[in-house]
CSV table of C-alpha atoms in Angstrom, one decimal:
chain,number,residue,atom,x,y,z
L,1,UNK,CA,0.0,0.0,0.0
L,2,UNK,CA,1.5,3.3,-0.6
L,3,UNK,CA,-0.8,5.5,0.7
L,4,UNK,CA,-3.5,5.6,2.9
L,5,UNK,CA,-7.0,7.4,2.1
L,6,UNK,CA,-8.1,10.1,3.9
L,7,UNK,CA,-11.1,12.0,3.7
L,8,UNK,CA,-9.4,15.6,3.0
L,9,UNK,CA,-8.4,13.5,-0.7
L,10,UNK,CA,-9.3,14.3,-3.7
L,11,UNK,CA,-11.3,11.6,-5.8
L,12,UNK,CA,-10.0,11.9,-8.6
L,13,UNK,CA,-6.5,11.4,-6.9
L,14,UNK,CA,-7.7,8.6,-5.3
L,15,UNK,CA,-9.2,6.3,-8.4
L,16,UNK,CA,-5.4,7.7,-10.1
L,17,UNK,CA,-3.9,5.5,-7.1
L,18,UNK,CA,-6.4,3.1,-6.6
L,19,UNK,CA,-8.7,2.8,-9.6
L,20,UNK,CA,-10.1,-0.6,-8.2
L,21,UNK,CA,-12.0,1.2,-5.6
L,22,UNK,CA,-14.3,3.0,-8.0
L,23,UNK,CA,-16.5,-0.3,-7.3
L,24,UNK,CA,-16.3,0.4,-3.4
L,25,UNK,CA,-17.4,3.9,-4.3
L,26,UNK,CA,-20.6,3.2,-6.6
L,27,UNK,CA,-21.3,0.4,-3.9
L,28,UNK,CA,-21.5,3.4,-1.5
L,29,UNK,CA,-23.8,5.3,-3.3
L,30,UNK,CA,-21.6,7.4,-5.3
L,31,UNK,CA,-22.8,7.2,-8.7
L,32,UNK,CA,-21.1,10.3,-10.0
L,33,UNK,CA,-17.5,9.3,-10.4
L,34,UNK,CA,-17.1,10.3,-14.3
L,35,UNK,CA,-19.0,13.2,-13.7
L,36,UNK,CA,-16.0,16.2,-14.3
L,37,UNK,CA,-16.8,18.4,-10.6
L,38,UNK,CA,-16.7,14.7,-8.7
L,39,UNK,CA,-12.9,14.7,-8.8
L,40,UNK,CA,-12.3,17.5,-7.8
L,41,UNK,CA,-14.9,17.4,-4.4
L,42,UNK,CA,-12.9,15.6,-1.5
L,43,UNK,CA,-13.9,12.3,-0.3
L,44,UNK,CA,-15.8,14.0,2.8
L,45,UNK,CA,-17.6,16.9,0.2
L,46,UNK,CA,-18.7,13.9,-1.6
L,47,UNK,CA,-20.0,12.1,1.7
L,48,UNK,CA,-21.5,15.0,2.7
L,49,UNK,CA,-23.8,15.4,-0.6
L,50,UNK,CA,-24.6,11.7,-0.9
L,51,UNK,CA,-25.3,11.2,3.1
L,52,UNK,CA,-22.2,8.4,3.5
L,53,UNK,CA,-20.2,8.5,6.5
L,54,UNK,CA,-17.1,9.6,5.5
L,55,UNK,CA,-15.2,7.8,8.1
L,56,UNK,CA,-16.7,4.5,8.1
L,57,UNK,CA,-16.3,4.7,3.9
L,58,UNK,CA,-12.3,5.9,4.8
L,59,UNK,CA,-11.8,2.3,6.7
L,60,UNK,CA,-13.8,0.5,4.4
L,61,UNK,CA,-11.1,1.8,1.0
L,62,UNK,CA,-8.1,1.2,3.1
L,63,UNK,CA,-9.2,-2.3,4.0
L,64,UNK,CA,-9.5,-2.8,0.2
L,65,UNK,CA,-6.1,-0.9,-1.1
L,66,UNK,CA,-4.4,-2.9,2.4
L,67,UNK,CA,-6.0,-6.2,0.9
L,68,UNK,CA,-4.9,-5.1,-3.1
């Protein structure tokens, strides 16, 4: 793992790291990921819009990259 997620992240620098966790994303709720303004809203914006708890979505990526 090189890096760990954190909610102040950018999406679209984290699907550049970690593309594989686009699915983890949509799963979530987050249907927006191509949509131009969605990378460039943090991971906690995006939360905030969409109703997710960013903090229980943070553990759930880095389980994923930690398991990649």
């Amino acid at each position: 793992m090189d890096k760990e997620i954190e909610k102040t992240m950018l999406i679209g620098d984290i699907l550049e790291l970690y593309p594989d966790v686009a699915e983890v994303l949509l799963n979530a709720g987050m249907h927006c990921l191509s949509c131009p303004a969605a990378l460039t809203e943090s991971l906690e914006e995006a939360c905030t819009v969409h109703g997710i708890d960013v903090d229980e979505l943070v553990e759930v990526l880095n389980k994923e990259i930690a398991a990649e």
